[in-house]
Amino acid sequence: MKMFLVKNYEELSRKAAGILAAQVISKPNSILGLATGSTPLGTYANLVEWCKNGDVDFSNVTTFNLDEYAGLSEENDQSYRYFMNTNLFDQINIDKAKTHVPNGKAADLTAEGLQYDQMIREHGGIDIQLLGIGHSGHIGFNEPDDVFVGSTHPVTLVEQTIQANARFFGSIDKVPTMAITMGMTSIMQAKKVLLIANGQDKKEIVEKAFYGPITPKVPASILQLHPDCTVICSW
Ligand code: GLP
């Protein structure tokens, strides 16, 4: 594992975007695993700028997002599909048909998850997976549990996550209580993993995840076993 502590959010964003851009430049048909949340916003802003400048070409890139709220359609401005369209896909030269977000409106989220994993496998797996980290230690929406769950699967969000995400919904009652998330198999099989964490409030959980015991109670701790994991933090 490579851990970088950088001086501020701007530097974190530039460094993370640089790693993703280098991936796309060296392999134009890369399969990127992407994340939502507030942390990757600066990373995506850099990628948009570099694409507009003609420095990075996304026309052959395929993406798979980590997760989606259950029950939200892509027109809902709180859905992760809407987030990705607005903050990245609509602003770069990617073919939208090559962008994938789990369908939170699927009638059977378990079946949707298995299909999603199948699609990732058919693409040969993920080249680089971008991750944030939740206060609960979640990656994607893999919440603390008794076991690490491998497949893309439906999850019940923990109270801490619902509270943390209430800021986006205006009120806590509007936050969905369920989601669908990529599981640990696709994440751990990604050739590279890049986790970004910003702010004092993430320091404790990052230390637990990367310097504490490997346990499904701290889902991100599984990344200690990944052969090519980079962590960029700014406090
Ligand atoms: C959300 C997402 C995660 C994200 C995390 C942290 O719930 N499902 O993928 O990493 O929360 O979000 P933020 O970057 O806003 O702190």
PDB file of C-alpha atoms and ligand atoms in Angstrom:
ATOM      1  CA  MET A   1       0.000   0.000   0.000  1.00  0.00           C
ATOM      2  CA  LYS A   2       1.153   3.517  -0.820  1.00  0.00           C
ATOM      3  CA  MET A   3      -0.188   6.200   1.512  1.00  0.00           C
ATOM      4  CA  PHE A   4       0.180   9.883   0.640  1.00  0.00           C
ATOM      5  CA  LEU A   5      -0.696  12.658   3.042  1.00  0.00           C
ATOM      6  CA  VAL A   6      -0.994  15.779   0.909  1.00  0.00           C
ATOM      7  CA  LYS A   7      -1.380  19.372   2.035  1.00  0.00           C
ATOM      8  CA  ASN A   8      -4.930  20.131   0.973  1.00  0.00           C
ATOM      9  CA  TYR A   9      -8.003  19.046  -1.003  1.00  0.00           C
ATOM     10  CA  GLU A  10      -6.735  20.701  -4.213  1.00  0.00           C
ATOM     11  CA  GLU A  11      -3.549  18.671  -4.116  1.00  0.00           C
ATOM     12  CA  LEU A  12      -5.478  15.486  -3.305  1.00  0.00           C
ATOM     13  CA  SER A  13      -7.782  16.115  -6.274  1.00  0.00           C
ATOM     14  CA  ARG A  14      -4.954  16.870  -8.687  1.00  0.00           C
ATOM     15  CA  LYS A  15      -2.961  13.818  -7.610  1.00  0.00           C
ATOM     16  CA  ALA A  16      -5.954  11.468  -7.868  1.00  0.00           C
ATOM     17  CA  ALA A  17      -6.948  12.894 -11.252  1.00  0.00           C
ATOM     18  CA  GLY A  18      -3.343  12.516 -12.408  1.00  0.00           C
ATOM     19  CA  ILE A  19      -3.375   8.805 -11.548  1.00  0.00           C
ATOM     20  CA  LEU A  20      -6.692   8.259 -13.394  1.00  0.00           C
ATOM     21  CA  ALA A  21      -5.552  10.321 -16.390  1.00  0.00           C
ATOM     22  CA  ALA A  22      -2.282   8.373 -16.591  1.00  0.00           C
ATOM     23  CA  GLN A  23      -4.320   5.156 -16.631  1.00  0.00           C
ATOM     24  CA  VAL A  24      -6.459   6.395 -19.553  1.00  0.00           C
ATOM     25  CA  ILE A  25      -3.505   7.800 -21.486  1.00  0.00           C
ATOM     26  CA  SER A  26      -1.531   4.563 -21.172  1.00  0.00           C
ATOM     27  CA  LYS A  27      -4.586   2.389 -21.946  1.00  0.00           C
ATOM     28  CA  PRO A  28      -7.244   4.348 -23.886  1.00  0.00           C
ATOM     29  CA  ASN A  29      -9.836   1.575 -23.532  1.00  0.00           C
ATOM     30  CA  SER A  30      -9.436   1.380 -19.749  1.00  0.00           C
ATOM     31  CA  ILE A  31     -12.202   0.106 -17.510  1.00  0.00           C
ATOM     32  CA  LEU A  32     -12.571   2.627 -14.700  1.00  0.00           C
ATOM     33  CA  GLY A  33     -14.403   1.934 -11.461  1.00  0.00           C
ATOM     34  CA  LEU A  34     -15.856   5.224 -10.240  1.00  0.00           C
ATOM     35  CA  ALA A  35     -17.206   6.600  -6.981  1.00  0.00           C
ATOM     36  CA  THR A  36     -19.618   9.278  -5.826  1.00  0.00           C
ATOM     37  CA  GLY A  37     -19.739  11.401  -2.648  1.00  0.00           C
ATOM     38  CA  SER A  38     -18.255  14.857  -2.186  1.00  0.00           C
ATOM     39  CA  THR A  39     -14.608  13.717  -2.100  1.00  0.00           C
ATOM     40  CA  PRO A  40     -14.196  12.841  -5.811  1.00  0.00           C
ATOM     41  CA  LEU A  41     -15.745  16.126  -7.017  1.00  0.00           C
ATOM     42  CA  GLY A  42     -12.365  17.878  -7.302  1.00  0.00           C
ATOM     43  CA  THR A  43     -10.853  14.850  -9.036  1.00  0.00           C
ATOM     44  CA  TYR A  44     -13.649  14.876 -11.611  1.00  0.00           C
ATOM     45  CA  ALA A  45     -13.310  18.650 -12.113  1.00  0.00           C
ATOM     46  CA  ASN A  46      -9.641  18.155 -13.044  1.00  0.00           C
ATOM     47  CA  LEU A  47     -10.474  15.345 -15.461  1.00  0.00           C
ATOM     48  CA  VAL A  48     -13.143  17.528 -17.105  1.00  0.00           C
ATOM     49  CA  GLU A  49     -10.639  20.349 -17.529  1.00  0.00           C
ATOM     50  CA  TRP A  50      -7.932  18.092 -18.949  1.00  0.00           C
ATOM     51  CA  CYS A  51     -10.421  16.480 -21.340  1.00  0.00           C
ATOM     52  CA  LYS A  52     -11.600  19.903 -22.536  1.00  0.00           C
ATOM     53  CA  ASN A  53      -7.954  20.891 -23.083  1.00  0.00           C
ATOM     54  CA  GLY A  54      -7.503  17.794 -25.218  1.00  0.00           C
ATOM     55  CA  ASP A  55      -5.043  16.141 -22.825  1.00  0.00           C
ATOM     56  CA  VAL A  56      -7.180  13.123 -21.917  1.00  0.00           C
ATOM     57  CA  ASP A  57      -9.450  11.266 -24.332  1.00  0.00           C
ATOM     58  CA  PHE A  58     -12.320   9.254 -22.801  1.00  0.00           C
ATOM     59  CA  SER A  59     -13.884   8.133 -26.078  1.00  0.00           C
ATOM     60  CA  ASN A  60     -12.834   4.493 -25.602  1.00  0.00           C
ATOM     61  CA  VAL A  61     -13.187   4.324 -21.834  1.00  0.00           C
ATOM     62  CA  THR A  62     -15.785   2.170 -20.050  1.00  0.00           C
ATOM     63  CA  THR A  63     -16.891   2.918 -16.492  1.00  0.00           C
ATOM     64  CA  PHE A  64     -18.602   0.996 -13.708  1.00  0.00           C
ATOM     65  CA  ASN A  65     -19.842   2.926 -10.700  1.00  0.00           C
ATOM     66  CA  LEU A  66     -19.818   1.479  -7.231  1.00  0.00           C
ATOM     67  CA  ASP A  67     -23.338   2.019  -6.071  1.00  0.00           C
ATOM     68  CA  GLU A  68     -26.805   3.543  -6.282  1.00  0.00           C
ATOM     69  CA  TYR A  69     -29.634   4.298  -3.889  1.00  0.00           C
ATOM     70  CA  ALA A  70     -32.550   1.876  -4.081  1.00  0.00           C
ATOM     71  CA  GLY A  71     -35.677   3.346  -5.606  1.00  0.00           C
ATOM     72  CA  LEU A  72     -34.145   6.486  -7.134  1.00  0.00           C
ATOM     73  CA  SER A  73     -34.502   6.943 -10.884  1.00  0.00           C
ATOM     74  CA  GLU A  74     -31.720   8.494 -12.940  1.00  0.00           C
ATOM     75  CA  GLU A  75     -33.754  11.719 -13.294  1.00  0.00           C
ATOM     76  CA  ASN A  76     -33.751  12.148  -9.514  1.00  0.00           C
ATOM     77  CA  ASP A  77     -31.062  14.726  -8.754  1.00  0.00           C
ATOM     78  CA  GLN A  78     -29.961  12.734  -5.699  1.00  0.00           C
ATOM     79  CA  SER A  79     -29.340   9.549  -7.664  1.00  0.00           C
ATOM     80  CA  TYR A  80     -25.738   8.577  -8.256  1.00  0.00           C
ATOM     81  CA  ARG A  81     -26.444   8.254 -12.004  1.00  0.00           C
ATOM     82  CA  TYR A  82     -27.536  11.905 -12.025  1.00  0.00           C
ATOM     83  CA  PHE A  83     -24.415  12.838 -10.009  1.00  0.00           C
ATOM     84  CA  MET A  84     -22.114  11.096 -12.474  1.00  0.00           C
ATOM     85  CA  ASN A  85     -23.828  12.572 -15.530  1.00  0.00           C
ATOM     86  CA  THR A  86     -23.674  16.076 -14.109  1.00  0.00           C
ATOM     87  CA  ASN A  87     -20.197  16.037 -12.607  1.00  0.00           C
ATOM     88  CA  LEU A  88     -18.376  13.953 -15.180  1.00  0.00           C
ATOM     89  CA  PHE A  89     -20.027  12.109 -18.052  1.00  0.00           C
ATOM     90  CA  ASP A  90     -21.897  15.073 -19.586  1.00  0.00           C
ATOM     91  CA  GLN A  91     -18.708  17.128 -19.528  1.00  0.00           C
ATOM     92  CA  ILE A  92     -16.225  14.707 -21.109  1.00  0.00           C
ATOM     93  CA  ASN A  93     -16.121  12.921 -24.460  1.00  0.00           C
ATOM     94  CA  ILE A  94     -17.206   9.543 -23.087  1.00  0.00           C
ATOM     95  CA  ASP A  95     -19.746   7.358 -24.880  1.00  0.00           C
ATOM     96  CA  LYS A  96     -22.657   7.302 -22.383  1.00  0.00           C
ATOM     97  CA  ALA A  97     -23.500   3.755 -23.471  1.00  0.00           C
ATOM     98  CA  LYS A  98     -20.175   2.695 -21.966  1.00  0.00           C
ATOM     99  CA  THR A  99     -20.991   4.151 -18.538  1.00  0.00           C
ATOM    100  CA  HIS A 100     -22.611   1.838 -16.010  1.00  0.00           C
ATOM    101  CA  VAL A 101     -24.281   2.529 -12.667  1.00  0.00           C
ATOM    102  CA  PRO A 102     -26.235  -0.200 -10.847  1.00  0.00           C
ATOM    103  CA  ASN A 103     -29.963   0.202 -11.435  1.00  0.00           C
ATOM    104  CA  GLY A 104     -31.498   1.183  -8.095  1.00  0.00           C
ATOM    105  CA  LYS A 105     -34.982   0.867  -9.608  1.00  0.00           C
ATOM    106  CA  ALA A 106     -34.546  -2.812 -10.508  1.00  0.00           C
ATOM    107  CA  ALA A 107     -37.413  -4.918  -9.154  1.00  0.00           C
ATOM    108  CA  ASP A 108     -34.924  -7.563  -7.996  1.00  0.00           C
ATOM    109  CA  LEU A 109     -31.763  -5.882  -6.703  1.00  0.00           C
ATOM    110  CA  THR A 110     -30.050  -9.206  -6.041  1.00  0.00           C
ATOM    111  CA  ALA A 111     -30.506 -10.270  -9.673  1.00  0.00           C
ATOM    112  CA  GLU A 112     -29.420  -6.792 -10.819  1.00  0.00           C
ATOM    113  CA  GLY A 113     -26.248  -7.186  -8.748  1.00  0.00           C
ATOM    114  CA  LEU A 114     -25.351 -10.559 -10.245  1.00  0.00           C
ATOM    115  CA  GLN A 115     -25.889  -9.183 -13.744  1.00  0.00           C
ATOM    116  CA  TYR A 116     -23.712  -6.178 -12.928  1.00  0.00           C
ATOM    117  CA  ASP A 117     -20.860  -8.444 -11.789  1.00  0.00           C
ATOM    118  CA  GLN A 118     -21.265 -10.535 -14.924  1.00  0.00           C
ATOM    119  CA  MET A 119     -20.922  -7.397 -17.055  1.00  0.00           C
ATOM    120  CA  ILE A 120     -17.746  -6.382 -15.182  1.00  0.00           C
ATOM    121  CA  ARG A 121     -16.310  -9.868 -15.744  1.00  0.00           C
ATOM    122  CA  GLU A 122     -17.188  -9.730 -19.463  1.00  0.00           C
ATOM    123  CA  HIS A 123     -15.182  -6.523 -19.712  1.00  0.00           C
ATOM    124  CA  GLY A 124     -12.192  -8.287 -18.170  1.00  0.00           C
ATOM    125  CA  GLY A 125     -12.507  -6.616 -14.754  1.00  0.00           C
ATOM    126  CA  ILE A 126     -11.696  -3.108 -13.580  1.00  0.00           C
ATOM    127  CA  ASP A 127      -8.306  -1.529 -14.320  1.00  0.00           C
ATOM    128  CA  ILE A 128      -8.479   1.051 -11.554  1.00  0.00           C
ATOM    129  CA  GLN A 129     -11.133   1.482  -8.888  1.00  0.00           C
ATOM    130  CA  LEU A 130     -11.577   4.906  -7.316  1.00  0.00           C
ATOM    131  CA  LEU A 131     -12.987   4.818  -3.769  1.00  0.00           C
ATOM    132  CA  GLY A 132     -14.015   7.251  -1.062  1.00  0.00           C
ATOM    133  CA  ILE A 133     -14.576   6.088   2.496  1.00  0.00           C
ATOM    134  CA  GLY A 134     -17.608   6.559   4.722  1.00  0.00           C
ATOM    135  CA  HIS A 135     -17.409   7.341   8.449  1.00  0.00           C
ATOM    136  CA  SER A 136     -18.594   3.792   9.112  1.00  0.00           C
ATOM    137  CA  GLY A 137     -15.591   2.496   7.144  1.00  0.00           C
ATOM    138  CA  HIS A 138     -17.769   1.681   4.164  1.00  0.00           C
ATOM    139  CA  ILE A 139     -16.441   1.534   0.636  1.00  0.00           C
ATOM    140  CA  GLY A 140     -19.150   1.846  -1.982  1.00  0.00           C
ATOM    141  CA  PHE A 141     -22.046   1.114   0.324  1.00  0.00           C
ATOM    142  CA  ASN A 142     -20.491  -1.987   1.905  1.00  0.00           C
ATOM    143  CA  GLU A 143     -21.451  -1.278   5.494  1.00  0.00           C
ATOM    144  CA  PRO A 144     -19.911  -2.939   8.594  1.00  0.00           C
ATOM    145  CA  ASP A 145     -21.081  -6.544   8.695  1.00  0.00           C
ATOM    146  CA  ASP A 146     -20.177  -9.983  10.051  1.00  0.00           C
ATOM    147  CA  VAL A 147     -18.738 -11.029   6.692  1.00  0.00           C
ATOM    148  CA  PHE A 148     -17.263  -9.388   3.603  1.00  0.00           C
ATOM    149  CA  VAL A 149     -19.885  -9.741   0.859  1.00  0.00           C
ATOM    150  CA  GLY A 150     -18.421 -10.575  -2.543  1.00  0.00           C
ATOM    151  CA  SER A 151     -21.135  -9.875  -5.079  1.00  0.00           C
ATOM    152  CA  THR A 152     -22.892  -6.651  -6.014  1.00  0.00           C
ATOM    153  CA  HIS A 153     -25.835  -6.753  -3.626  1.00  0.00           C
ATOM    154  CA  PRO A 154     -28.610  -4.800  -1.901  1.00  0.00           C
ATOM    155  CA  VAL A 155     -27.708  -3.247   1.466  1.00  0.00           C
ATOM    156  CA  THR A 156     -29.463  -1.544   4.341  1.00  0.00           C
ATOM    157  CA  LEU A 157     -27.668   1.698   5.138  1.00  0.00           C
ATOM    158  CA  VAL A 158     -26.484   2.238   8.710  1.00  0.00           C
ATOM    159  CA  GLU A 159     -27.704   5.240  10.702  1.00  0.00           C
ATOM    160  CA  GLN A 160     -24.291   6.961  10.478  1.00  0.00           C
ATOM    161  CA  THR A 161     -24.379   6.827   6.668  1.00  0.00           C
ATOM    162  CA  ILE A 162     -27.970   8.063   6.506  1.00  0.00           C
ATOM    163  CA  GLN A 163     -27.032  10.973   8.766  1.00  0.00           C
ATOM    164  CA  ALA A 164     -23.889  11.785   6.753  1.00  0.00           C
ATOM    165  CA  ASN A 165     -25.834  11.827   3.495  1.00  0.00           C
ATOM    166  CA  ALA A 166     -28.816  13.785   4.844  1.00  0.00           C
ATOM    167  CA  ARG A 167     -26.976  16.996   3.880  1.00  0.00           C
ATOM    168  CA  PHE A 168     -27.617  16.218   0.221  1.00  0.00           C
ATOM    169  CA  PHE A 169     -31.314  15.423   0.669  1.00  0.00           C
ATOM    170  CA  GLY A 170     -32.337  18.431   2.755  1.00  0.00           C
ATOM    171  CA  SER A 171     -33.901  16.219   5.421  1.00  0.00           C
ATOM    172  CA  ILE A 172     -32.960  12.912   6.981  1.00  0.00           C
ATOM    173  CA  ASP A 173     -36.391  11.386   6.215  1.00  0.00           C
ATOM    174  CA  LYS A 174     -35.739  11.736   2.501  1.00  0.00           C
ATOM    175  CA  VAL A 175     -32.540   9.645   2.526  1.00  0.00           C
ATOM    176  CA  PRO A 176     -33.227   6.177   1.111  1.00  0.00           C
ATOM    177  CA  THR A 177     -32.557   3.457   3.656  1.00  0.00           C
ATOM    178  CA  MET A 178     -31.459   0.917   1.066  1.00  0.00           C
ATOM    179  CA  ALA A 179     -28.927   0.861  -1.747  1.00  0.00           C
ATOM    180  CA  ILE A 180     -27.215  -1.499  -4.139  1.00  0.00           C
ATOM    181  CA  THR A 181     -23.429  -1.687  -4.008  1.00  0.00           C
ATOM    182  CA  MET A 182     -20.592  -3.388  -5.788  1.00  0.00           C
ATOM    183  CA  GLY A 183     -19.255  -6.032  -3.417  1.00  0.00           C
ATOM    184  CA  MET A 184     -15.721  -6.872  -2.406  1.00  0.00           C
ATOM    185  CA  THR A 185     -14.961  -9.284  -5.264  1.00  0.00           C
ATOM    186  CA  SER A 186     -15.070  -6.720  -8.071  1.00  0.00           C
ATOM    187  CA  ILE A 187     -13.318  -4.139  -5.876  1.00  0.00           C
ATOM    188  CA  MET A 188     -10.543  -6.511  -4.784  1.00  0.00           C
ATOM    189  CA  GLN A 189     -10.120  -7.888  -8.315  1.00  0.00           C
ATOM    190  CA  ALA A 190      -9.538  -4.386  -9.697  1.00  0.00           C
ATOM    191  CA  LYS A 191      -5.934  -4.239 -10.901  1.00  0.00           C
ATOM    192  CA  LYS A 192      -5.392  -1.020  -8.956  1.00  0.00           C
ATOM    193  CA  VAL A 193      -7.310   0.671  -6.180  1.00  0.00           C
ATOM    194  CA  LEU A 194      -7.147   4.396  -5.395  1.00  0.00           C
ATOM    195  CA  LEU A 195      -8.817   5.561  -2.177  1.00  0.00           C
ATOM    196  CA  ILE A 196      -9.196   9.259  -1.398  1.00  0.00           C
ATOM    197  CA  ALA A 197     -10.140  10.724   1.999  1.00  0.00           C
ATOM    198  CA  ASN A 198     -10.443  14.390   2.866  1.00  0.00           C
ATOM    199  CA  GLY A 199     -11.007  16.184   6.172  1.00  0.00           C
ATOM    200  CA  GLN A 200     -10.234  15.703   9.869  1.00  0.00           C
ATOM    201  CA  ASP A 201     -13.455  13.741  10.305  1.00  0.00           C
ATOM    202  CA  LYS A 202     -12.026  10.929   8.098  1.00  0.00           C
ATOM    203  CA  LYS A 203      -8.669  10.616   9.887  1.00  0.00           C
ATOM    204  CA  GLU A 204      -9.780   8.146  12.562  1.00  0.00           C
ATOM    205  CA  ILE A 205     -11.554   5.770  10.192  1.00  0.00           C
ATOM    206  CA  VAL A 206      -8.677   5.846   7.673  1.00  0.00           C
ATOM    207  CA  GLU A 207      -6.225   4.924  10.449  1.00  0.00           C
ATOM    208  CA  LYS A 208      -8.516   2.125  11.644  1.00  0.00           C
ATOM    209  CA  ALA A 209      -8.974   0.826   8.093  1.00  0.00           C
ATOM    210  CA  PHE A 210      -5.315   0.783   7.085  1.00  0.00           C
ATOM    211  CA  TYR A 211      -3.473   0.263  10.386  1.00  0.00           C
ATOM    212  CA  GLY A 212      -6.047  -1.732  12.374  1.00  0.00           C
ATOM    213  CA  PRO A 213      -7.179  -5.356  12.094  1.00  0.00           C
ATOM    214  CA  ILE A 214      -8.673  -6.591   8.826  1.00  0.00           C
ATOM    215  CA  THR A 215     -12.326  -7.087   9.672  1.00  0.00           C
ATOM    216  CA  PRO A 216     -15.731  -6.789   7.968  1.00  0.00           C
ATOM    217  CA  LYS A 217     -16.642  -4.473  10.864  1.00  0.00           C
ATOM    218  CA  VAL A 218     -14.387  -1.951   9.082  1.00  0.00           C
ATOM    219  CA  PRO A 219     -15.097  -2.829   5.438  1.00  0.00           C
ATOM    220  CA  ALA A 220     -12.262  -0.721   3.953  1.00  0.00           C
ATOM    221  CA  SER A 221      -9.732  -2.740   5.990  1.00  0.00           C
ATOM    222  CA  ILE A 222      -9.910  -5.478   3.332  1.00  0.00           C
ATOM    223  CA  LEU A 223      -7.862  -3.150   1.120  1.00  0.00           C
ATOM    224  CA  GLN A 224      -4.802  -3.964   3.242  1.00  0.00           C
ATOM    225  CA  LEU A 225      -4.795  -7.232   1.272  1.00  0.00           C
ATOM    226  CA  HIS A 226      -4.916  -5.546  -2.149  1.00  0.00           C
ATOM    227  CA  PRO A 227      -1.604  -5.828  -4.032  1.00  0.00           C
ATOM    228  CA  ASP A 228      -1.770  -2.342  -5.611  1.00  0.00           C
ATOM    229  CA  CYS A 229      -3.620   0.082  -3.377  1.00  0.00           C
ATOM    230  CA  THR A 230      -2.883   3.807  -3.207  1.00  0.00           C
ATOM    231  CA  VAL A 231      -4.413   6.008  -0.497  1.00  0.00           C
ATOM    232  CA  ILE A 232      -4.356   9.798  -0.759  1.00  0.00           C
ATOM    233  CA  CYS A 233      -5.427  11.792   2.298  1.00  0.00           C
ATOM    234  CA  SER A 234      -5.609  15.411   3.314  1.00  0.00           C
ATOM    235  CA  TRP A 235      -6.670  16.395   6.816  1.00  0.00           C
TER     236      TRP A 235
HETATM  237  C1  GLP B   1     -21.268   7.700   0.131  1.00  0.00           C
HETATM  238  C2  GLP B   1     -20.865   6.762  -1.040  1.00  0.00           C
HETATM  239  C3  GLP B   1     -19.448   6.306  -0.915  1.00  0.00           C
HETATM  240  C4  GLP B   1     -18.594   7.473  -0.518  1.00  0.00           C
HETATM  241  C5  GLP B   1     -18.927   7.903   0.870  1.00  0.00           C
HETATM  242  C6  GLP B   1     -18.160   9.113   1.361  1.00  0.00           C
HETATM  243  O1  GLP B   1     -22.233   7.198   0.977  1.00  0.00           O
HETATM  244  N1  GLP B   1     -21.716   5.636  -1.233  1.00  0.00           N
HETATM  245  O2  GLP B   1     -19.032   5.698  -2.126  1.00  0.00           O
HETATM  246  O3  GLP B   1     -17.231   7.102  -0.539  1.00  0.00           O
HETATM  247  O4  GLP B   1     -20.288   8.067   1.047  1.00  0.00           O
HETATM  248  O5  GLP B   1     -18.727  10.291   0.906  1.00  0.00           O
HETATM  249  P1  GLP B   1     -18.034  11.696   1.017  1.00  0.00           P
HETATM  250  O6  GLP B   1     -16.956  11.689  -0.008  1.00  0.00           O
HETATM  251  O7  GLP B   1     -19.110  12.676   0.679  1.00  0.00           O
HETATM  252  O8  GLP B   1     -17.532  11.823   2.393  1.00  0.00           O
END
